[in-house]
Amino acid sequence: NAVPPLLSVHPSRALVDEKFSVLVENLPPGCPVTIRSLYQSEDKDFWEAYGHYVSNHQGTVSVSEDISLGGTYTGKEAMGLLWSMRPIPGSRKGLRLRKKDTCAPMLVTISVYSGHEDVRDQAPLASALVERWYMAPGVQRIEITEKGVRGTLFLPPGPGPFPAMLDLWGGGGGLQEYRAALLACRGFISLALEYFNTNDAKPKGRRTPTVCFVQTAFEIIRSHPQAVPDRVGIIGLSYGTLMTLSLAAECPTIKPSCIVCIGNAHSKFLEEKVLKLAFLWGDVGNIDCPMLLINGTDDQNWPTVEVASDIIKMMREAGKESLVTRLDYPDAGHLIEPPFSPHFRAANFMLHGTKKKVMVLWGGKTKPHADAQEDSWKKILSFLQLHLYGAPSLKAKI
């Protein structure tokens, strides 16, 4: 009897920002096969990616070494089975894949099928289950509900002390934890903050409830017993970049050690009434810490590249241009997320302060966007390492 094909994935359990290798053995030489990933999201939607391969003279296919001839990705792409994932045909429109429960892994099934045709109704020749985690062993997750602040704190394994990060998402509301969880795996205490949908009454005598609320969150993380109080940074995406710049420029009590802004938004384009943000754009030059600006040139949501140029111009006028590092990624869109996250050119979005769901165009082409996510994450970690740990190498290796 012929030995049945064998599919193996190494490592089969890893953090979401780590690469894996997929190997299929015991195939006939020159055999056309399809390797497919399948994931059922927490919303019960199915996502898939697949590549078409031909086995070599030894009857093996290595996804990280061999070329995909077609499918949801082509070429030599070790992680194409993750970053090119898309909802299976017939799914609901406008889906976006985001992990809600960071304490449980993404369980992805990787299978090999005979041929290059549609394999969805075929039985696989072999399969393997892969665990992709946002939380490493030993990372602690703590819900925070003090001083009107609602968020989730992630602590790295070990006694510390650790530098810390405040993590601010965009205007969609809700609590997004997955980036903060991953930062904790890399040695940074991280607080993911829910700063939209907060029902607290407006504090008396304060400028704006939102900025004041985020300021309180910064103070909570800075005073944590395991945090190094003078080594706290802020990372923001989309509307979160405005909040990040506002805090760094205008709050005298907040002196972040560094800031990271992804998909830079601009206060001139925002309705102040909706977002309650009285941020004076001209104050950007007050910022005194290193900043990393990350943008996609195909961003269809904000004119982010122009905004970054504006920020640099104001920092130059203040004599502080040397504090700014700028990364513009060709053909990447607005939502530059952790590595190997699927790309969404458009997705559903809940308008803040309403129950209205709209389809938003984020932009980006899948392959360049995936490359931007992988490269920018490495550069974010190096930037944080340099300015929060003061060392160029990544110590927090789990």
mmCIF file of N, CA and C in Angstrom, residues 103-209:
data_model
loop_
_atom_site.group_PDB
_atom_site.id
_atom_site.type_symbol
_atom_site.label_atom_id
_atom_site.label_comp_id
_atom_site.label_asym_id
_atom_site.label_seq_id
_atom_site.Cartn_x
_atom_site.Cartn_y
_atom_site.Cartn_z
ATOM 1 N N CYS A 103 -8.004 35.335 25.085
ATOM 2 C CA CYS A 103 -7.556 34.217 25.925
ATOM 3 C C CYS A 103 -7.646 32.872 25.198
ATOM 4 N N ALA A 104 -8.322 32.850 24.063
ATOM 5 C CA ALA A 104 -8.440 31.611 23.281
ATOM 6 C C ALA A 104 -7.735 31.819 21.943
ATOM 7 N N PRO A 105 -7.137 30.756 21.396
ATOM 8 C CA PRO A 105 -6.420 30.923 20.130
ATOM 9 C C PRO A 105 -7.364 30.940 18.936
ATOM 10 N N MET A 106 -6.853 31.436 17.803
ATOM 11 C CA MET A 106 -7.496 31.176 16.516
ATOM 12 C C MET A 106 -7.142 29.736 16.154
ATOM 13 N N LEU A 107 -8.144 28.928 15.866
ATOM 14 C CA LEU A 107 -7.899 27.539 15.455
ATOM 15 C C LEU A 107 -8.082 27.463 13.943
ATOM 16 N N VAL A 108 -6.983 27.271 13.238
ATOM 17 C CA VAL A 108 -7.003 27.263 11.775
ATOM 18 C C VAL A 108 -6.695 25.841 11.297
ATOM 19 N N THR A 109 -7.559 25.306 10.428
ATOM 20 C CA THR A 109 -7.321 23.987 9.836
ATOM 21 C C THR A 109 -6.624 24.172 8.498
ATOM 22 N N ILE A 110 -5.488 23.511 8.328
ATOM 23 C CA ILE A 110 -4.759 23.566 7.054
ATOM 24 C C ILE A 110 -4.814 22.175 6.430
ATOM 25 N N SER A 111 -5.281 22.117 5.184
ATOM 26 C CA SER A 111 -5.510 20.831 4.514
ATOM 27 C C SER A 111 -4.896 20.838 3.125
ATOM 28 N N VAL A 112 -4.607 19.630 2.623
ATOM 29 C CA VAL A 112 -4.127 19.484 1.246
ATOM 30 C C VAL A 112 -5.145 18.653 0.467
ATOM 31 N N TYR A 113 -5.416 19.098 -0.759
ATOM 32 C CA TYR A 113 -6.398 18.448 -1.625
ATOM 33 C C TYR A 113 -5.740 18.121 -2.960
ATOM 34 N N SER A 114 -6.303 17.146 -3.648
ATOM 35 C CA SER A 114 -5.827 16.775 -4.965
ATOM 36 C C SER A 114 -6.319 17.773 -6.015
ATOM 37 N N GLY A 115 -5.424 18.195 -6.909
ATOM 38 C CA GLY A 115 -5.826 19.024 -8.039
ATOM 39 C C GLY A 115 -5.845 20.510 -7.755
ATOM 40 N N HIS A 116 -6.163 21.281 -8.811
ATOM 41 C CA HIS A 116 -6.204 22.738 -8.723
ATOM 42 C C HIS A 116 -7.609 23.286 -8.970
ATOM 43 N N GLU A 117 -8.609 22.427 -8.949
ATOM 44 C CA GLU A 117 -9.991 22.879 -9.149
ATOM 45 C C GLU A 117 -10.568 23.349 -7.809
ATOM 46 N N ASP A 118 -11.874 23.683 -7.815
ATOM 47 C CA ASP A 118 -12.545 24.039 -6.556
ATOM 48 C C ASP A 118 -12.548 22.811 -5.648
ATOM 49 N N VAL A 119 -11.941 22.941 -4.473
ATOM 50 C CA VAL A 119 -11.762 21.772 -3.600
ATOM 51 C C VAL A 119 -12.754 21.751 -2.443
ATOM 52 N N ARG A 120 -13.686 22.727 -2.400
ATOM 53 C CA ARG A 120 -14.510 22.873 -1.187
ATOM 54 C C ARG A 120 -15.359 21.645 -0.881
ATOM 55 N N ASP A 121 -15.747 20.887 -1.911
ATOM 56 C CA ASP A 121 -16.588 19.708 -1.661
ATOM 57 C C ASP A 121 -15.788 18.413 -1.620
ATOM 58 N N GLN A 122 -14.470 18.535 -1.703
ATOM 59 C CA GLN A 122 -13.610 17.342 -1.681
ATOM 60 C C GLN A 122 -13.227 16.967 -0.263
ATOM 61 N N ALA A 123 -12.934 15.688 -0.070
ATOM 62 C CA ALA A 123 -12.306 15.267 1.200
ATOM 63 C C ALA A 123 -10.810 15.565 1.099
ATOM 64 N N PRO A 124 -10.204 16.128 2.144
ATOM 65 C CA PRO A 124 -8.762 16.412 2.069
ATOM 66 C C PRO A 124 -7.922 15.134 2.100
ATOM 67 N N LEU A 125 -6.747 15.213 1.516
ATOM 68 C CA LEU A 125 -5.794 14.094 1.595
ATOM 69 C C LEU A 125 -5.175 14.027 2.989
ATOM 70 N N ALA A 126 -4.985 15.179 3.612
ATOM 71 C CA ALA A 126 -4.410 15.263 4.967
ATOM 72 C C ALA A 126 -4.693 16.648 5.522
ATOM 73 N N SER A 127 -4.747 16.762 6.849
ATOM 74 C CA SER A 127 -5.035 18.048 7.512
ATOM 75 C C SER A 127 -4.221 18.180 8.788
ATOM 76 N N ALA A 128 -4.094 19.416 9.252
ATOM 77 C CA ALA A 128 -3.484 19.690 10.564
ATOM 78 C C ALA A 128 -4.177 20.908 11.163
ATOM 79 N N LEU A 129 -4.259 20.925 12.485
ATOM 80 C CA LEU A 129 -4.880 22.047 13.198
ATOM 81 C C LEU A 129 -3.779 22.932 13.772
ATOM 82 N N VAL A 130 -3.908 24.233 13.548
ATOM 83 C CA VAL A 130 -2.896 25.197 13.989
ATOM 84 C C VAL A 130 -3.520 26.143 15.008
ATOM 85 N N GLU A 131 -2.798 26.419 16.090
ATOM 86 C CA GLU A 131 -3.246 27.397 17.101
ATOM 87 C C GLU A 131 -2.451 28.687 16.910
ATOM 88 N N ARG A 132 -3.177 29.803 16.742
ATOM 89 C CA ARG A 132 -2.534 31.114 16.618
ATOM 90 C C ARG A 132 -3.003 31.972 17.797
ATOM 91 N N TRP A 133 -2.073 32.361 18.644
ATOM 92 C CA TRP A 133 -2.391 33.022 19.914
ATOM 93 C C TRP A 133 -2.034 34.507 19.890
ATOM 94 N N TYR A 134 -2.877 35.313 20.547
ATOM 95 C CA TYR A 134 -2.535 36.713 20.836
ATOM 96 C C TYR A 134 -1.924 36.843 22.228
ATOM 97 N N MET A 135 -2.094 35.817 23.049
ATOM 98 C CA MET A 135 -1.533 35.861 24.408
ATOM 99 C C MET A 135 -0.556 34.710 24.602
ATOM 100 N N ALA A 136 0.669 35.053 24.998
ATOM 101 C CA ALA A 136 1.679 34.029 25.288
ATOM 102 C C ALA A 136 1.420 33.450 26.682
ATOM 103 N N PRO A 137 1.933 32.237 26.958
ATOM 104 C CA PRO A 137 1.819 31.689 28.311
ATOM 105 C C PRO A 137 2.415 32.666 29.323
ATOM 106 N N GLY A 138 1.714 32.879 30.422
ATOM 107 C CA GLY A 138 2.226 33.763 31.476
ATOM 108 C C GLY A 138 1.777 35.207 31.366
ATOM 109 N N VAL A 139 1.239 35.604 30.214
ATOM 110 C CA VAL A 139 0.686 36.970 30.094
ATOM 111 C C VAL A 139 -0.615 37.021 30.902
ATOM 112 N N GLN A 140 -0.768 38.072 31.700
ATOM 113 C CA GLN A 140 -1.994 38.214 32.510
ATOM 114 C C GLN A 140 -2.925 39.237 31.865
ATOM 115 N N ARG A 141 -4.222 38.930 31.891
ATOM 116 C CA ARG A 141 -5.253 39.836 31.372
ATOM 117 C C ARG A 141 -6.104 40.322 32.541
ATOM 118 N N ILE A 142 -6.186 41.641 32.737
ATOM 119 C CA ILE A 142 -6.899 42.209 33.887
ATOM 120 C C ILE A 142 -7.878 43.273 33.392
ATOM 121 N N GLU A 143 -9.154 43.119 33.744
ATOM 122 C CA GLU A 143 -10.147 44.123 33.343
ATOM 123 C C GLU A 143 -10.056 45.325 34.282
ATOM 124 N N ILE A 144 -10.055 46.511 33.700
ATOM 125 C CA ILE A 144 -9.913 47.755 34.467
ATOM 126 C C ILE A 144 -11.243 48.514 34.423
ATOM 127 N N THR A 145 -11.763 48.858 35.580
ATOM 128 C CA THR A 145 -12.985 49.688 35.630
ATOM 129 C C THR A 145 -12.844 50.739 36.731
ATOM 130 N N GLU A 146 -11.667 51.340 36.834
ATOM 131 C CA GLU A 146 -11.485 52.335 37.904
ATOM 132 C C GLU A 146 -11.504 53.754 37.355
ATOM 133 N N LYS A 147 -11.954 54.702 38.173
ATOM 134 C CA LYS A 147 -11.984 56.141 37.835
ATOM 135 C C LYS A 147 -12.713 56.397 36.522
ATOM 136 N N GLY A 148 -13.754 55.633 36.277
ATOM 137 C CA GLY A 148 -14.534 55.828 35.050
ATOM 138 C C GLY A 148 -13.878 55.274 33.797
ATOM 139 N N VAL A 149 -12.684 54.673 33.948
ATOM 140 C CA VAL A 149 -11.965 54.132 32.794
ATOM 141 C C VAL A 149 -12.372 52.681 32.581
ATOM 142 N N ARG A 150 -12.665 52.331 31.328
ATOM 143 C CA ARG A 150 -12.961 50.939 31.003
ATOM 144 C C ARG A 150 -11.950 50.461 29.975
ATOM 145 N N GLY A 151 -11.250 49.398 30.344
ATOM 146 C CA GLY A 151 -10.245 48.874 29.422
ATOM 147 C C GLY A 151 -9.735 47.543 29.913
ATOM 148 N N THR A 152 -8.727 47.019 29.217
ATOM 149 C CA THR A 152 -8.123 45.750 29.600
ATOM 150 C C THR A 152 -6.617 45.925 29.646
ATOM 151 N N LEU A 153 -6.041 45.495 30.764
ATOM 152 C CA LEU A 153 -4.600 45.602 30.984
ATOM 153 C C LEU A 153 -3.964 44.239 30.751
ATOM 154 N N PHE A 154 -2.860 44.229 30.010
ATOM 155 C CA PHE A 154 -2.110 42.992 29.788
ATOM 156 C C PHE A 154 -0.722 43.155 30.382
ATOM 157 N N LEU A 155 -0.329 42.190 31.223
ATOM 158 C CA LEU A 155 0.982 42.225 31.874
ATOM 159 C C LEU A 155 1.868 41.126 31.306
ATOM 160 N N PRO A 156 3.113 41.463 30.932
ATOM 161 C CA PRO A 156 4.042 40.419 30.460
ATOM 162 C C PRO A 156 4.369 39.433 31.577
ATOM 163 N N PRO A 157 4.843 38.241 31.233
ATOM 164 C CA PRO A 157 5.252 37.290 32.269
ATOM 165 C C PRO A 157 6.447 37.837 33.050
ATOM 166 N N GLY A 158 6.523 37.502 34.332
ATOM 167 C CA GLY A 158 7.681 37.903 35.130
ATOM 168 C C GLY A 158 7.394 39.093 36.017
ATOM 169 N N PRO A 159 8.341 39.400 36.913
ATOM 170 C CA PRO A 159 8.117 40.441 37.918
ATOM 171 C C PRO A 159 8.244 41.864 37.391
ATOM 172 N N GLY A 160 8.930 42.065 36.250
ATOM 173 C CA GLY A 160 9.137 43.430 35.766
ATOM 174 C C GLY A 160 10.310 44.072 36.482
ATOM 175 N N PRO A 161 10.358 45.411 36.562
ATOM 176 C CA PRO A 161 9.363 46.324 35.993
ATOM 177 C C PRO A 161 9.472 46.388 34.468
ATOM 178 N N PHE A 162 8.360 46.769 33.827
ATOM 179 C CA PHE A 162 8.283 46.822 32.373
ATOM 180 C C PHE A 162 7.917 48.229 31.904
ATOM 181 N N PRO A 163 8.387 48.621 30.719
ATOM 182 C CA PRO A 163 7.807 49.811 30.099
ATOM 183 C C PRO A 163 6.356 49.519 29.719
ATOM 184 N N ALA A 164 5.604 50.560 29.406
ATOM 185 C CA ALA A 164 4.166 50.364 29.198
ATOM 186 C C ALA A 164 3.678 51.116 27.972
ATOM 187 N N MET A 165 2.528 50.657 27.452
ATOM 188 C CA MET A 165 1.909 51.273 26.275
ATOM 189 C C MET A 165 0.415 51.451 26.504
ATOM 190 N N LEU A 166 -0.091 52.622 26.099
ATOM 191 C CA LEU A 166 -1.533 52.856 26.037
ATOM 192 C C LEU A 166 -1.940 52.636 24.586
ATOM 193 N N ASP A 167 -2.972 51.809 24.367
ATOM 194 C CA ASP A 167 -3.358 51.373 23.019
ATOM 195 C C ASP A 167 -4.722 51.956 22.659
ATOM 196 N N LEU A 168 -4.750 52.834 21.652
ATOM 197 C CA LEU A 168 -5.974 53.546 21.265
ATOM 198 C C LEU A 168 -6.387 53.174 19.847
ATOM 199 N N TRP A 169 -7.616 52.647 19.706
ATOM 200 C CA TRP A 169 -8.129 52.272 18.392
ATOM 201 C C TRP A 169 -8.912 53.430 17.786
ATOM 202 N N GLY A 170 -9.579 53.164 16.675
ATOM 203 C CA GLY A 170 -10.272 54.211 15.928
ATOM 204 C C GLY A 170 -11.683 54.449 16.408
ATOM 205 N N GLY A 171 -12.473 55.074 15.540
ATOM 206 C CA GLY A 171 -13.790 55.568 15.922
ATOM 207 C C GLY A 171 -14.913 54.555 15.890
ATOM 208 N N GLY A 172 -14.621 53.291 15.699
ATOM 209 C CA GLY A 172 -15.693 52.291 15.618
ATOM 210 C C GLY A 172 -16.282 51.920 16.964
ATOM 211 N N GLY A 173 -15.630 52.335 18.036
ATOM 212 C CA GLY A 173 -16.146 52.017 19.373
ATOM 213 C C GLY A 173 -15.839 50.584 19.769
ATOM 214 N N GLY A 174 -16.240 50.236 20.985
ATOM 215 C CA GLY A 174 -15.978 48.878 21.473
ATOM 216 C C GLY A 174 -14.548 48.746 21.958
ATOM 217 N N LEU A 175 -14.298 47.654 22.635
ATOM 218 C CA LEU A 175 -12.984 47.407 23.225
ATOM 219 C C LEU A 175 -12.240 46.399 22.360
ATOM 220 N N GLN A 176 -11.136 46.812 21.764
ATOM 221 C CA GLN A 176 -10.310 45.917 20.935
ATOM 222 C C GLN A 176 -9.037 45.608 21.711
ATOM 223 N N GLU A 177 -8.814 44.328 22.011
ATOM 224 C CA GLU A 177 -7.720 43.945 22.907
ATOM 225 C C GLU A 177 -6.514 43.330 22.209
ATOM 226 N N TYR A 178 -6.675 42.905 20.953
ATOM 227 C CA TYR A 178 -5.689 41.959 20.411
ATOM 228 C C TYR A 178 -4.297 42.553 20.215
ATOM 229 N N ARG A 179 -4.205 43.846 19.853
ATOM 230 C CA ARG A 179 -2.872 44.442 19.679
ATOM 231 C C ARG A 179 -2.177 44.609 21.028
ATOM 232 N N ALA A 180 -2.941 45.016 22.046
ATOM 233 C CA ALA A 180 -2.370 45.181 23.389
ATOM 234 C C ALA A 180 -1.871 43.850 23.942
ATOM 235 N N ALA A 181 -2.628 42.777 23.701
ATOM 236 C CA ALA A 181 -2.215 41.449 24.165
ATOM 237 C C ALA A 181 -0.880 41.063 23.538
ATOM 238 N N LEU A 182 -0.744 41.355 22.246
ATOM 239 C CA LEU A 182 0.487 41.009 21.523
ATOM 240 C C LEU A 182 1.669 41.848 22.012
ATOM 241 N N LEU A 183 1.423 43.119 22.331
ATOM 242 C CA LEU A 183 2.493 43.969 22.874
ATOM 243 C C LEU A 183 2.988 43.431 24.224
ATOM 244 N N ALA A 184 2.059 42.893 25.030
ATOM 245 C CA ALA A 184 2.467 42.315 26.319
ATOM 246 C C ALA A 184 3.346 41.081 26.107
ATOM 247 N N CYS A 185 3.060 40.308 25.056
ATOM 248 C CA CYS A 185 3.909 39.154 24.733
ATOM 249 C C CYS A 185 5.326 39.607 24.408
ATOM 250 N N ARG A 186 5.458 40.835 23.950
ATOM 251 C CA ARG A 186 6.758 41.364 23.536
ATOM 252 C C ARG A 186 7.402 42.235 24.613
ATOM 253 N N GLY A 187 6.867 42.165 25.852
ATOM 254 C CA GLY A 187 7.564 42.795 26.973
ATOM 255 C C GLY A 187 7.063 44.159 27.403
ATOM 256 N N PHE A 188 5.862 44.558 26.938
ATOM 257 C CA PHE A 188 5.321 45.868 27.304
ATOM 258 C C PHE A 188 3.989 45.691 28.029
ATOM 259 N N ILE A 189 3.868 46.279 29.236
ATOM 260 C CA ILE A 189 2.542 46.365 29.861
ATOM 261 C C ILE A 189 1.670 47.170 28.902
ATOM 262 N N SER A 190 0.463 46.710 28.613
ATOM 263 C CA SER A 190 -0.374 47.413 27.627
ATOM 264 C C SER A 190 -1.794 47.545 28.137
ATOM 265 N N LEU A 191 -2.355 48.734 27.950
ATOM 266 C CA LEU A 191 -3.746 48.986 28.317
ATOM 267 C C LEU A 191 -4.535 49.298 27.051
ATOM 268 N N ALA A 192 -5.441 48.376 26.689
ATOM 269 C CA ALA A 192 -6.372 48.624 25.585
ATOM 270 C C ALA A 192 -7.553 49.377 26.174
ATOM 271 N N LEU A 193 -7.875 50.502 25.562
ATOM 272 C CA LEU A 193 -8.847 51.407 26.177
ATOM 273 C C LEU A 193 -10.108 51.495 25.337
ATOM 274 N N GLU A 194 -11.260 51.430 26.009
ATOM 275 C CA GLU A 194 -12.519 51.742 25.335
ATOM 276 C C GLU A 194 -12.872 53.178 25.677
ATOM 277 N N TYR A 195 -12.655 54.079 24.714
ATOM 278 C CA TYR A 195 -12.916 55.491 25.033
ATOM 279 C C TYR A 195 -14.080 56.055 24.250
ATOM 280 N N PHE A 196 -14.663 55.268 23.362
ATOM 281 C CA PHE A 196 -15.975 55.612 22.816
ATOM 282 C C PHE A 196 -17.011 54.814 23.605
ATOM 283 N N ASN A 197 -18.269 55.199 23.471
ATOM 284 C CA ASN A 197 -19.375 54.495 24.142
ATOM 285 C C ASN A 197 -19.254 54.554 25.658
ATOM 286 N N THR A 198 -18.586 55.561 26.191
ATOM 287 C CA THR A 198 -18.515 55.682 27.644
ATOM 288 C C THR A 198 -19.677 56.559 28.076
ATOM 289 N N ASN A 199 -20.431 56.078 29.048
ATOM 290 C CA ASN A 199 -21.669 56.761 29.441
ATOM 291 C C ASN A 199 -21.484 57.672 30.647
ATOM 292 N N ASP A 200 -20.210 57.896 31.029
ATOM 293 C CA ASP A 200 -19.986 58.720 32.222
ATOM 294 C C ASP A 200 -20.398 60.160 31.967
ATOM 295 N N ALA A 201 -20.880 60.798 33.000
ATOM 296 C CA ALA A 201 -21.231 62.219 32.902
ATOM 297 C C ALA A 201 -19.959 63.031 32.669
ATOM 298 N N LYS A 202 -20.133 64.155 32.031
ATOM 299 C CA LYS A 202 -18.979 65.013 31.736
ATOM 300 C C LYS A 202 -18.408 65.572 33.041
ATOM 301 N N PRO A 203 -17.118 65.338 33.315
ATOM 302 C CA PRO A 203 -16.545 65.872 34.562
ATOM 303 C C PRO A 203 -16.577 67.397 34.549
ATOM 304 N N LYS A 204 -16.888 67.965 35.703
ATOM 305 C CA LYS A 204 -17.010 69.426 35.797
ATOM 306 C C LYS A 204 -15.650 70.089 35.584
ATOM 307 N N GLY A 205 -15.684 71.174 34.827
ATOM 308 C CA GLY A 205 -14.477 71.994 34.681
ATOM 309 C C GLY A 205 -13.406 71.398 33.803
ATOM 310 N N ARG A 206 -13.680 70.280 33.157
ATOM 311 C CA ARG A 206 -12.666 69.696 32.278
ATOM 312 C C ARG A 206 -12.929 70.138 30.842
ATOM 313 N N ARG A 207 -11.852 70.210 30.045
ATOM 314 C CA ARG A 207 -11.964 70.673 28.667
ATOM 315 C C ARG A 207 -12.897 69.791 27.844
ATOM 316 N N THR A 208 -12.518 68.545 27.712
ATOM 317 C CA THR A 208 -13.318 67.627 26.911
ATOM 318 C C THR A 208 -13.307 66.286 27.617
ATOM 319 N N PRO A 209 -14.442 65.622 27.717
ATOM 320 C CA PRO A 209 -14.470 64.380 28.474
ATOM 321 C C PRO A 209 -13.578 63.310 27.882
#
